[in-house]
């Protein structure tokens, strides 16, 4: 993505008040209690164990900690994680 | 996208994957658009996941690339169920046949009942029903509609005012209300009533016709009692005329009487019979009696109320002899008179009454009592005589 396009997009987002996940493909996390985590715009699984799950994002990565984690469903863009979720670490690489 | 209904319909496989780069495999799977669900890491480093049956066969190259191995843990869904069923196809066929038979047999008419018929025989109703397509072992769905059926039946059966057809299960009930018909009048020719014998009239009642005699009149045999000619018209005489008639009887009563009695000696024979054939089992040997009477009793095998054509037949041969009895003259006379009275009742009707009896003459000869008895009987003396033009 060229620098100009990125800047233009950022400007549109700010000017038109659009949600970032639609335009920038930013991840969107929906956490339901401590039981279900719904992540959109992920880029694949990096590591997976009952206690930890690492996901690649378009920029950076996401770490989910807990116990008895299960990938309920996985699609190219979306993932649903179930289990006892105790922590979510977001490691973004901002510009 | 994970729809358990469709997954079950298309078949799903639960696999356990072991290897180093399981995450890579999962990513690859999703990239290729295969559905993966319930991915569950197991403590020993393997991962359990569910994939669709169709995707299972595309898994091999991916496994090779990622260096994973898999084992199938569980198969579920329709295709596997069908495969299991195919192994027991004969059982399944029997199962299906059983249900087919039950459905087929319960969609037949098994029994037809006719209710409410008094004068019309059941067979006539059944024949009419058969011509309308209602008979045992007919398909229920082939039957005409019930209202049409009852209408047609009512049209076919004369003397019926209403027919109702109802079905409960495999039983059809035809309910009939018979029409009440007026009594048919007998067709009669114009007639007179004439006397059967010489008599003295004791009662005359003419319902129709002109009475020609009065009470206490003496009438001759063949005399007109009630005339069928009234006012120049010929009509059917109707009514009742009674009179006193004299009857003379010559009675012969024997004093010596022969009677058949059993001596008490008997012989028994046993047979086993099948239909009309009987085989003797017991009681062989000649019958030592001069005169005998045979009594046969059948004892068929029965099942519920059905008599089977097989059973035991026993024959009792009873020795008989005749003894002679002499009865008193008085008794012989009484019996003779009683016999004569019975004869009167028989000949002239049971409503006849014997007013008096008189023994005119009696003698005892050759072991018999001969007598002449005179009876005075009050009886019906009417006989019809058609009026010929």
CSV table of C-alpha atoms in Angstrom, one decimal:
chain,number,residue,atom,x,y,z
A,1,UNK,CA,0.0,0.0,0.0
A,2,UNK,CA,1.5,3.2,-1.0
A,3,UNK,CA,2.0,6.0,1.4
A,4,UNK,CA,-0.3,8.3,-0.4
A,5,UNK,CA,-3.2,5.8,-0.4
A,6,UNK,CA,-2.7,5.1,3.3
A,7,UNK,CA,-2.8,8.8,4.1
A,8,UNK,CA,-5.8,9.4,2.0
A,9,UNK,CA,-7.6,6.6,3.7
A,10,UNK,CA,-6.8,7.9,7.1
A,11,UNK,CA,-8.1,11.2,6.1
A,12,UNK,CA,-11.4,9.7,4.9
A,13,UNK,CA,-11.8,7.8,8.0
A,14,UNK,CA,-11.3,10.9,10.1
A,15,UNK,CA,-13.4,13.1,7.9
A,16,UNK,CA,-16.3,10.8,7.3
A,17,UNK,CA,-16.1,9.2,10.8
A,18,UNK,CA,-16.0,5.7,9.3
A,19,UNK,CA,-15.1,2.7,11.5
A,20,UNK,CA,-11.5,1.7,11.1
A,21,UNK,CA,-12.0,-2.0,10.7
A,22,UNK,CA,-13.8,-1.6,7.5
A,23,UNK,CA,-11.3,0.6,5.8
A,24,UNK,CA,-8.0,-0.4,7.2
A,25,UNK,CA,-8.7,-4.1,7.8
A,26,UNK,CA,-8.1,-3.6,11.4
A,27,UNK,CA,-8.9,-6.4,13.7
A,28,UNK,CA,-12.2,-6.3,15.5
A,29,UNK,CA,-12.6,-8.2,18.7
A,30,UNK,CA,-15.9,-9.1,20.4
A,31,UNK,CA,-15.6,-10.6,23.8
A,32,UNK,CA,-18.7,-12.2,25.3
A,33,UNK,CA,-18.1,-12.5,29.0
A,34,UNK,CA,-14.9,-14.5,29.6
A,35,UNK,CA,-16.1,-17.3,27.4
A,36,UNK,CA,-16.3,-16.4,23.8
A,37,UNK,CA,-14.0,-14.3,21.7
A,38,UNK,CA,-14.9,-13.3,18.2
A,39,UNK,CA,-12.1,-11.9,16.1
A,40,UNK,CA,-12.5,-10.5,12.6
A,41,UNK,CA,-9.7,-9.6,10.2
A,42,UNK,CA,-7.1,-12.0,11.5
A,43,UNK,CA,-4.2,-13.4,9.4
A,44,UNK,CA,-3.9,-16.9,10.7
A,45,UNK,CA,-2.9,-18.9,13.8
A,46,UNK,CA,0.6,-18.8,15.0
A,47,UNK,CA,0.5,-20.9,18.1
A,48,UNK,CA,-2.2,-22.9,19.6
A,49,UNK,CA,-2.4,-24.7,22.9
A,50,UNK,CA,-5.1,-25.1,25.5
A,51,UNK,CA,-3.6,-22.3,27.5
A,52,UNK,CA,-2.4,-19.9,24.8
A,53,UNK,CA,-3.4,-18.8,21.4
A,54,UNK,CA,-1.4,-16.5,19.1
A,55,UNK,CA,-3.0,-15.0,16.1
A,56,UNK,CA,-1.4,-13.0,13.4
A,57,UNK,CA,-3.0,-9.8,12.5
A,58,UNK,CA,-2.6,-7.5,9.5
A,59,UNK,CA,-0.4,-5.4,11.7
A,60,UNK,CA,1.1,-7.1,14.8
A,61,UNK,CA,-0.3,-10.0,16.7
A,62,UNK,CA,-2.8,-11.0,19.3
A,63,UNK,CA,-2.2,-13.3,22.2
A,64,UNK,CA,-5.1,-14.9,24.1
A,65,UNK,CA,-4.5,-16.6,27.4
A,66,UNK,CA,-6.8,-18.8,29.3
A,67,UNK,CA,-7.5,-22.4,29.9
A,68,UNK,CA,-9.3,-25.0,27.8
A,69,UNK,CA,-9.2,-22.9,24.7
A,70,UNK,CA,-10.9,-24.2,21.6
A,71,UNK,CA,-11.2,-22.8,18.2
A,72,UNK,CA,-14.9,-23.1,17.7
A,73,UNK,CA,-14.8,-22.0,14.1
A,74,UNK,CA,-12.2,-20.7,11.8
A,75,UNK,CA,-12.6,-18.9,8.5
A,76,UNK,CA,-10.1,-17.0,6.4
A,77,UNK,CA,-11.1,-13.7,8.0
A,78,UNK,CA,-12.8,-14.7,11.2
A,79,UNK,CA,-12.2,-16.9,14.2
A,80,UNK,CA,-14.3,-17.8,17.2
A,81,UNK,CA,-12.5,-18.9,20.3
A,82,UNK,CA,-14.2,-20.5,23.2
A,83,UNK,CA,-12.9,-21.4,26.6
A,84,UNK,CA,-12.0,-19.6,29.8
A,85,UNK,CA,-10.4,-16.5,28.6
A,86,UNK,CA,-8.2,-14.8,31.1
A,87,UNK,CA,-6.1,-12.3,29.1
A,88,UNK,CA,-5.8,-10.7,25.8
A,89,UNK,CA,-2.6,-9.0,24.7
A,90,UNK,CA,-2.6,-6.9,21.6
A,91,UNK,CA,0.8,-6.2,20.1
A,92,UNK,CA,0.3,-3.7,17.3
A,93,UNK,CA,2.9,-2.2,15.1
A,94,UNK,CA,1.7,1.3,14.7
A,95,UNK,CA,3.2,3.6,12.1
B,1,UNK,CA,-20.9,-20.8,8.5
B,2,UNK,CA,-20.6,-23.8,10.8
B,3,UNK,CA,-24.0,-25.4,10.5
B,4,UNK,CA,-24.3,-28.7,12.3
B,5,UNK,CA,-27.4,-29.6,10.3
B,6,UNK,CA,-25.6,-29.4,6.9
B,7,UNK,CA,-22.5,-30.8,8.3
B,8,UNK,CA,-24.4,-33.8,9.5
B,9,UNK,CA,-26.1,-34.1,6.2
B,10,UNK,CA,-22.9,-34.1,4.2
B,11,UNK,CA,-20.9,-36.0,6.7
B,12,UNK,CA,-18.2,-34.9,9.1
B,13,UNK,CA,-15.0,-36.4,10.3
B,14,UNK,CA,-13.4,-35.8,13.7
B,15,UNK,CA,-9.7,-36.2,13.2
B,16,UNK,CA,-6.7,-36.0,15.5
B,17,UNK,CA,-3.7,-34.4,13.9
B,18,UNK,CA,-0.2,-34.8,15.3
B,19,UNK,CA,2.9,-33.0,14.1
B,20,UNK,CA,4.9,-29.9,14.6
B,21,UNK,CA,3.2,-27.3,12.5
B,22,UNK,CA,-0.4,-27.9,13.2
B,23,UNK,CA,-1.2,-24.2,13.2
B,24,UNK,CA,0.1,-24.0,9.7
B,25,UNK,CA,-2.2,-26.7,8.7
B,26,UNK,CA,-5.2,-25.0,10.2
B,27,UNK,CA,-4.2,-21.8,8.4
B,28,UNK,CA,-3.8,-23.6,5.1
B,29,UNK,CA,-7.2,-25.3,5.6
B,30,UNK,CA,-8.9,-22.0,6.1
B,31,UNK,CA,-7.1,-20.4,3.2
B,32,UNK,CA,-8.3,-23.1,0.9
B,33,UNK,CA,-11.8,-22.5,2.1
B,34,UNK,CA,-12.3,-25.7,3.9
B,35,UNK,CA,-14.5,-25.6,7.0
B,36,UNK,CA,-12.9,-26.5,10.2
B,37,UNK,CA,-14.6,-26.3,13.5
B,38,UNK,CA,-14.2,-27.3,17.2
B,39,UNK,CA,-10.4,-27.2,17.0
B,40,UNK,CA,-9.3,-28.5,20.3
B,41,UNK,CA,-5.7,-28.9,21.4
B,42,UNK,CA,-5.2,-32.0,23.4
B,43,UNK,CA,-2.7,-32.2,26.3
B,44,UNK,CA,-0.3,-34.5,24.4
B,45,UNK,CA,0.4,-32.0,21.7
B,46,UNK,CA,-2.1,-33.3,19.2
B,47,UNK,CA,-5.1,-31.4,18.0
B,48,UNK,CA,-8.6,-32.6,17.5
B,49,UNK,CA,-10.7,-31.0,14.9
B,50,UNK,CA,-13.7,-31.5,12.8
B,51,UNK,CA,-13.8,-31.2,9.0
B,52,UNK,CA,-16.3,-32.0,6.3
B,53,UNK,CA,-16.2,-35.4,4.6
B,54,UNK,CA,-15.7,-33.8,1.2
B,55,UNK,CA,-12.7,-31.9,2.5
B,56,UNK,CA,-11.2,-34.9,4.1
B,57,UNK,CA,-10.1,-36.3,0.8
B,58,UNK,CA,-8.4,-33.0,-0.1
B,59,UNK,CA,-6.4,-33.2,3.1
B,60,UNK,CA,-3.6,-35.4,1.9
B,61,UNK,CA,-1.4,-32.9,0.0
B,62,UNK,CA,-1.8,-30.4,2.8
B,63,UNK,CA,-0.7,-33.0,5.3
B,64,UNK,CA,2.4,-33.8,3.2
B,65,UNK,CA,3.3,-30.2,2.9
B,66,UNK,CA,3.0,-29.4,6.6
B,67,UNK,CA,4.4,-32.7,7.7
B,68,UNK,CA,1.4,-33.7,9.9
B,69,UNK,CA,-0.2,-37.0,10.3
B,70,UNK,CA,-3.7,-37.7,11.2
B,71,UNK,CA,-5.9,-40.4,12.6
B,72,UNK,CA,-9.6,-40.5,12.3
B,73,UNK,CA,-11.4,-40.4,15.6
B,74,UNK,CA,-15.0,-40.3,14.8
B,75,UNK,CA,-17.2,-40.3,11.8
B,76,UNK,CA,-20.7,-38.8,11.9
B,77,UNK,CA,-23.4,-37.8,9.5
B,78,UNK,CA,-25.7,-39.2,7.0
B,79,UNK,CA,-23.2,-40.8,4.5
B,80,UNK,CA,-21.6,-42.9,7.3
B,81,UNK,CA,-25.1,-43.8,8.6
B,82,UNK,CA,-26.0,-45.0,5.1
B,83,UNK,CA,-22.8,-47.0,4.9
B,84,UNK,CA,-23.6,-48.7,8.2
B,85,UNK,CA,-27.1,-49.3,7.1
B,86,UNK,CA,-25.9,-50.8,3.8
B,87,UNK,CA,-24.0,-53.4,5.8
B,88,UNK,CA,-27.3,-54.5,7.3
B,89,UNK,CA,-29.3,-54.0,4.1
B,90,UNK,CA,-31.4,-57.1,4.6
B,91,UNK,CA,-32.3,-56.1,8.1
B,92,UNK,CA,-33.2,-52.6,6.8
B,93,UNK,CA,-35.2,-54.2,4.0
B,94,UNK,CA,-37.1,-56.3,6.5
B,95,UNK,CA,-37.7,-53.3,8.6
B,96,UNK,CA,-39.1,-51.4,5.6
B,97,UNK,CA,-41.1,-54.4,4.5
B,98,UNK,CA,-42.6,-54.7,7.9
B,99,UNK,CA,-43.8,-51.1,7.9
B,100,UNK,CA,-45.0,-51.5,4.3
B,101,UNK,CA,-47.0,-54.5,5.3
B,102,UNK,CA,-48.5,-52.8,8.3
B,103,UNK,CA,-49.5,-49.8,6.3
B,104,UNK,CA,-50.8,-51.9,3.4
B,105,UNK,CA,-52.9,-54.2,5.7
B,106,UNK,CA,-54.3,-51.3,7.6
B,107,UNK,CA,-55.4,-49.7,4.4
B,108,UNK,CA,-57.7,-52.6,3.5
B,109,UNK,CA,-61.3,-53.0,4.4
B,110,UNK,CA,-61.4,-56.1,6.6
B,111,UNK,CA,-64.9,-56.2,7.9
B,112,UNK,CA,-68.2,-54.9,6.8
B,113,UNK,CA,-71.0,-54.8,9.4
B,114,UNK,CA,-74.6,-54.2,8.6
B,115,UNK,CA,-76.7,-52.8,11.4
B,116,UNK,CA,-80.4,-52.0,11.8
B,117,UNK,CA,-81.7,-54.4,9.1
B,118,UNK,CA,-84.8,-56.4,10.1
B,119,UNK,CA,-86.5,-57.5,7.0
B,120,UNK,CA,-83.7,-57.0,4.4
B,121,UNK,CA,-81.2,-59.8,4.6
B,122,UNK,CA,-77.5,-58.8,5.3
B,123,UNK,CA,-76.5,-60.6,2.0
B,124,UNK,CA,-78.6,-58.2,-0.1
B,125,UNK,CA,-77.0,-55.2,1.5
B,126,UNK,CA,-73.5,-56.7,1.0
B,127,UNK,CA,-74.3,-57.4,-2.7
B,128,UNK,CA,-75.4,-53.9,-3.2
B,129,UNK,CA,-72.4,-52.6,-1.4
B,130,UNK,CA,-70.1,-54.8,-3.6
B,131,UNK,CA,-71.6,-53.3,-6.7
B,132,UNK,CA,-70.8,-49.9,-5.3
B,133,UNK,CA,-67.2,-50.9,-4.7
B,134,UNK,CA,-67.4,-51.7,-1.0
B,135,UNK,CA,-66.3,-55.2,-0.2
B,136,UNK,CA,-63.8,-56.9,2.1
B,137,UNK,CA,-60.1,-56.5,1.1
B,138,UNK,CA,-60.9,-53.4,-0.9
B,139,UNK,CA,-58.4,-50.6,-0.6
B,140,UNK,CA,-59.8,-47.9,1.7
B,141,UNK,CA,-58.5,-45.1,-0.5
B,142,UNK,CA,-60.4,-46.7,-3.5
B,143,UNK,CA,-63.7,-46.4,-1.7
B,144,UNK,CA,-66.2,-43.8,-3.0
B,145,UNK,CA,-66.9,-40.9,-0.7
B,146,UNK,CA,-69.0,-41.9,2.2
B,147,UNK,CA,-71.9,-39.6,1.5
B,148,UNK,CA,-72.0,-40.7,-2.1
B,149,UNK,CA,-71.8,-44.3,-1.1
B,150,UNK,CA,-74.7,-44.0,1.3
B,151,UNK,CA,-76.7,-42.2,-1.3
B,152,UNK,CA,-76.1,-44.8,-4.0
B,153,UNK,CA,-76.8,-47.7,-1.5
B,154,UNK,CA,-80.1,-46.1,-0.5
B,155,UNK,CA,-81.0,-45.9,-4.2
B,156,UNK,CA,-80.1,-49.5,-4.9
B,157,UNK,CA,-81.8,-51.1,-1.9
B,158,UNK,CA,-85.6,-51.0,-2.1
B,159,UNK,CA,-87.5,-50.5,1.1
B,160,UNK,CA,-84.9,-48.4,2.8
B,161,UNK,CA,-85.4,-44.9,4.0
B,162,UNK,CA,-81.8,-44.1,5.1
B,163,UNK,CA,-78.4,-45.6,4.8
B,164,UNK,CA,-75.3,-44.4,6.7
B,165,UNK,CA,-71.8,-45.6,6.0
B,166,UNK,CA,-69.1,-45.0,8.5
B,167,UNK,CA,-65.6,-46.3,8.8
B,168,UNK,CA,-63.6,-46.9,12.0
B,169,UNK,CA,-60.2,-48.1,11.2
B,170,UNK,CA,-60.5,-51.1,8.9
B,171,UNK,CA,-64.1,-51.8,9.7
B,172,UNK,CA,-67.0,-50.4,7.7
B,173,UNK,CA,-70.4,-50.1,9.3
B,174,UNK,CA,-73.5,-49.8,7.1
B,175,UNK,CA,-76.4,-48.5,9.1
B,176,UNK,CA,-79.8,-49.0,7.7
B,177,UNK,CA,-83.2,-47.6,8.6
B,178,UNK,CA,-85.8,-49.6,6.9
B,179,UNK,CA,-88.9,-47.9,5.6
B,180,UNK,CA,-92.1,-49.0,7.3
B,181,UNK,CA,-94.4,-50.2,4.6
B,182,UNK,CA,-98.2,-50.4,5.0
B,183,UNK,CA,-99.5,-53.9,5.2
B,184,UNK,CA,-100.3,-55.4,1.9
B,185,UNK,CA,-103.9,-56.2,1.6
B,186,UNK,CA,-104.9,-59.6,0.3
B,187,UNK,CA,-106.7,-59.6,-2.9
B,188,UNK,CA,-109.9,-61.6,-2.5
B,189,UNK,CA,-112.8,-62.6,-4.7
B,190,UNK,CA,-116.3,-61.8,-3.6
B,191,UNK,CA,-117.5,-64.7,-1.5
B,192,UNK,CA,-120.2,-66.1,0.7
B,193,UNK,CA,-119.6,-67.8,4.0
B,194,UNK,CA,-121.3,-71.2,4.1
B,195,UNK,CA,-121.6,-73.8,6.8
B,196,UNK,CA,-119.2,-76.8,6.9
B,197,UNK,CA,-121.7,-79.1,8.5
B,198,UNK,CA,-125.1,-79.4,10.0
B,199,UNK,CA,-125.0,-77.3,13.2
B,200,UNK,CA,-126.9,-75.0,15.6
B,201,UNK,CA,-125.5,-71.4,15.4
B,202,UNK,CA,-124.2,-70.2,18.7
B,203,UNK,CA,-122.6,-67.0,17.6
B,204,UNK,CA,-122.6,-65.0,14.4
B,205,UNK,CA,-120.7,-61.8,13.8
B,206,UNK,CA,-120.6,-60.4,10.3
B,207,UNK,CA,-117.9,-57.8,9.7
B,208,UNK,CA,-118.8,-57.5,6.1
B,209,UNK,CA,-121.7,-59.0,4.3
B,210,UNK,CA,-125.3,-59.8,5.1
B,211,UNK,CA,-125.9,-62.4,7.9
B,212,UNK,CA,-128.5,-64.9,6.7
B,213,UNK,CA,-129.0,-66.8,10.0
B,214,UNK,CA,-129.5,-65.9,13.6
B,215,UNK,CA,-128.3,-67.4,16.9
B,216,UNK,CA,-129.8,-70.8,17.8
B,217,UNK,CA,-130.9,-71.3,14.1
B,218,UNK,CA,-130.4,-74.8,12.8
B,219,UNK,CA,-128.3,-74.8,9.6
B,220,UNK,CA,-127.7,-77.4,7.1
B,221,UNK,CA,-124.4,-78.2,5.5
B,222,UNK,CA,-123.6,-75.8,2.6
B,223,UNK,CA,-126.2,-73.2,3.7
B,224,UNK,CA,-125.2,-69.6,3.3
B,225,UNK,CA,-124.4,-68.1,6.7
B,226,UNK,CA,-123.1,-64.7,5.6
B,227,UNK,CA,-124.0,-63.6,2.2
B,228,UNK,CA,-121.5,-61.7,-0.1
B,229,UNK,CA,-124.3,-60.1,-2.0
B,230,UNK,CA,-125.3,-56.8,-0.4
B,231,UNK,CA,-127.5,-54.2,-2.0
B,232,UNK,CA,-127.0,-55.7,-5.5
B,233,UNK,CA,-123.2,-55.7,-5.1
B,234,UNK,CA,-120.8,-58.5,-4.7
B,235,UNK,CA,-118.5,-58.1,-1.7
B,236,UNK,CA,-116.0,-60.2,0.3
B,237,UNK,CA,-117.9,-61.6,3.3
B,238,UNK,CA,-116.0,-61.4,6.5
B,239,UNK,CA,-116.8,-62.4,10.0
B,240,UNK,CA,-117.1,-65.3,12.4
B,241,UNK,CA,-119.8,-68.0,12.8
B,242,UNK,CA,-119.7,-70.7,15.4
B,243,UNK,CA,-122.1,-73.5,16.0
B,244,UNK,CA,-122.6,-76.7,17.8
B,245,UNK,CA,-121.8,-79.7,15.7
B,246,UNK,CA,-122.3,-83.4,16.6
B,247,UNK,CA,-119.5,-85.8,16.0
B,248,UNK,CA,-119.6,-89.5,16.3
B,249,UNK,CA,-116.4,-91.5,16.8
B,250,UNK,CA,-115.9,-95.3,16.6
B,251,UNK,CA,-113.1,-95.9,19.0
B,252,UNK,CA,-111.0,-99.1,19.3
B,253,UNK,CA,-108.8,-99.3,22.3
B,254,UNK,CA,-106.5,-102.4,22.8
B,255,UNK,CA,-106.3,-103.8,26.3
B,256,UNK,CA,-102.9,-105.4,25.6
B,257,UNK,CA,-100.0,-103.2,25.0
B,258,UNK,CA,-96.5,-103.9,23.8
B,259,UNK,CA,-93.7,-101.7,25.0
B,260,UNK,CA,-90.1,-101.5,24.2
B,261,UNK,CA,-87.8,-101.6,27.2
B,262,UNK,CA,-84.1,-101.8,27.8
B,263,UNK,CA,-82.8,-104.9,29.6
B,264,UNK,CA,-79.8,-103.1,31.0
B,265,UNK,CA,-77.2,-105.1,29.0
B,266,UNK,CA,-75.0,-103.0,26.8
B,267,UNK,CA,-72.0,-103.0,24.6
B,268,UNK,CA,-69.8,-100.1,23.9
B,269,UNK,CA,-67.7,-99.3,20.8
B,270,UNK,CA,-65.2,-96.5,20.4
B,271,UNK,CA,-64.2,-95.0,17.1
B,272,UNK,CA,-61.8,-92.3,16.1
B,273,UNK,CA,-63.2,-90.3,13.2
B,274,UNK,CA,-61.7,-88.0,10.6
B,275,UNK,CA,-64.4,-86.2,8.6
B,276,UNK,CA,-66.6,-89.0,7.4
B,277,UNK,CA,-64.2,-91.8,8.0
B,278,UNK,CA,-64.3,-93.6,11.3
B,279,UNK,CA,-61.8,-96.2,12.6
B,280,UNK,CA,-62.9,-98.6,15.3
B,281,UNK,CA,-60.6,-98.6,18.2
B,282,UNK,CA,-62.4,-100.5,21.0
B,283,UNK,CA,-65.3,-102.9,21.4
B,284,UNK,CA,-64.6,-105.5,18.7
B,285,UNK,CA,-66.7,-108.6,18.7
B,286,UNK,CA,-70.2,-109.8,17.8
B,287,UNK,CA,-73.2,-108.1,19.3
B,288,UNK,CA,-74.8,-110.8,21.5
B,289,UNK,CA,-78.2,-109.2,21.5
B,290,UNK,CA,-81.2,-110.3,19.5
B,291,UNK,CA,-82.8,-106.8,19.5
B,292,UNK,CA,-80.9,-103.7,20.2
B,293,UNK,CA,-80.9,-100.0,20.0
B,294,UNK,CA,-77.8,-98.1,19.0
B,295,UNK,CA,-77.0,-94.7,20.4
B,296,UNK,CA,-74.2,-92.7,18.8
B,297,UNK,CA,-72.5,-89.7,20.3
B,298,UNK,CA,-69.9,-87.6,18.6
B,299,UNK,CA,-67.3,-85.8,20.7
B,300,UNK,CA,-65.3,-83.6,18.3
B,301,UNK,CA,-62.1,-81.8,19.2
B,302,UNK,CA,-62.9,-78.1,19.6
B,303,UNK,CA,-60.8,-75.0,19.5
B,304,UNK,CA,-62.6,-72.1,21.1
B,305,UNK,CA,-66.0,-72.4,19.4
B,306,UNK,CA,-64.8,-74.2,16.3
B,307,UNK,CA,-65.6,-77.9,16.0
B,308,UNK,CA,-62.8,-79.7,14.2
B,309,UNK,CA,-63.6,-82.6,11.9
B,310,UNK,CA,-61.6,-84.9,14.1
B,311,UNK,CA,-62.8,-86.5,17.2
B,312,UNK,CA,-64.1,-89.5,19.2
B,313,UNK,CA,-67.3,-91.3,18.4
B,314,UNK,CA,-68.8,-93.6,20.9
B,315,UNK,CA,-71.5,-96.1,20.2
B,316,UNK,CA,-73.7,-97.7,22.8
B,317,UNK,CA,-75.6,-100.8,21.8
B,318,UNK,CA,-78.4,-101.3,24.3
B,319,UNK,CA,-80.2,-104.6,24.4
B,320,UNK,CA,-84.0,-104.1,24.1
B,321,UNK,CA,-86.9,-106.4,24.6
B,322,UNK,CA,-90.7,-106.0,24.4
B,323,UNK,CA,-92.9,-106.6,27.3
B,324,UNK,CA,-96.7,-106.9,27.1
B,325,UNK,CA,-98.9,-105.0,29.5
B,326,UNK,CA,-102.6,-105.4,30.2
B,327,UNK,CA,-104.4,-102.3,31.1
B,328,UNK,CA,-107.8,-102.0,32.7
B,329,UNK,CA,-110.8,-101.4,30.6
B,330,UNK,CA,-111.5,-98.1,32.2
B,331,UNK,CA,-108.0,-96.8,31.3
B,332,UNK,CA,-108.3,-98.1,27.8
B,333,UNK,CA,-111.6,-96.3,27.4
B,334,UNK,CA,-110.2,-93.0,28.8
B,335,UNK,CA,-107.2,-93.2,26.5
B,336,UNK,CA,-109.5,-93.8,23.5
B,337,UNK,CA,-111.7,-90.8,24.3
B,338,UNK,CA,-108.7,-88.6,24.9
B,339,UNK,CA,-107.3,-89.6,21.5
B,340,UNK,CA,-110.7,-88.7,19.9
B,341,UNK,CA,-110.6,-85.3,21.6
B,342,UNK,CA,-107.2,-84.6,20.3
B,343,UNK,CA,-108.4,-85.5,16.9
B,344,UNK,CA,-111.3,-83.0,17.2
B,345,UNK,CA,-108.9,-80.2,18.2
B,346,UNK,CA,-106.6,-81.1,15.4
B,347,UNK,CA,-109.4,-81.2,12.8
B,348,UNK,CA,-111.6,-78.3,13.8
B,349,UNK,CA,-109.2,-75.9,15.4
B,350,UNK,CA,-107.9,-75.4,18.9
B,351,UNK,CA,-110.5,-72.9,19.8
B,352,UNK,CA,-113.2,-75.6,19.6
B,353,UNK,CA,-114.7,-76.5,22.9
B,354,UNK,CA,-116.2,-79.9,23.7
B,355,UNK,CA,-119.5,-79.3,25.4
B,356,UNK,CA,-120.5,-82.9,26.1
B,357,UNK,CA,-119.6,-86.4,25.4
B,358,UNK,CA,-121.7,-89.5,25.5
B,359,UNK,CA,-120.8,-93.2,25.1
B,360,UNK,CA,-123.6,-94.6,23.0
B,361,UNK,CA,-122.4,-98.1,22.8
B,362,UNK,CA,-119.5,-100.2,24.1
B,363,UNK,CA,-118.3,-103.8,24.1
B,364,UNK,CA,-115.2,-105.6,25.0
B,365,UNK,CA,-114.0,-108.2,22.5
B,366,UNK,CA,-110.8,-109.9,21.4
B,367,UNK,CA,-108.7,-108.0,23.9
B,368,UNK,CA,-110.1,-104.7,22.6
B,369,UNK,CA,-112.7,-102.2,23.8
B,370,UNK,CA,-115.0,-101.0,21.0
B,371,UNK,CA,-117.2,-98.1,21.6
B,372,UNK,CA,-119.2,-95.4,19.9
B,373,UNK,CA,-118.9,-91.9,21.4
B,374,UNK,CA,-120.9,-88.9,20.6
B,375,UNK,CA,-119.3,-85.4,21.1
B,376,UNK,CA,-121.1,-82.1,21.0
B,377,UNK,CA,-118.5,-79.5,19.9
B,378,UNK,CA,-118.8,-75.8,19.7
B,379,UNK,CA,-116.6,-74.9,16.7
B,380,UNK,CA,-116.0,-72.6,13.8
B,381,UNK,CA,-118.4,-73.7,11.0
B,382,UNK,CA,-117.4,-71.2,8.3
B,383,UNK,CA,-116.3,-72.2,4.9
B,384,UNK,CA,-115.9,-69.7,2.0
B,385,UNK,CA,-117.6,-70.0,-1.3
B,386,UNK,CA,-116.5,-67.8,-4.1
B,387,UNK,CA,-119.3,-66.0,-5.9
B,388,UNK,CA,-119.1,-67.0,-9.6
B,389,UNK,CA,-120.5,-64.5,-12.0
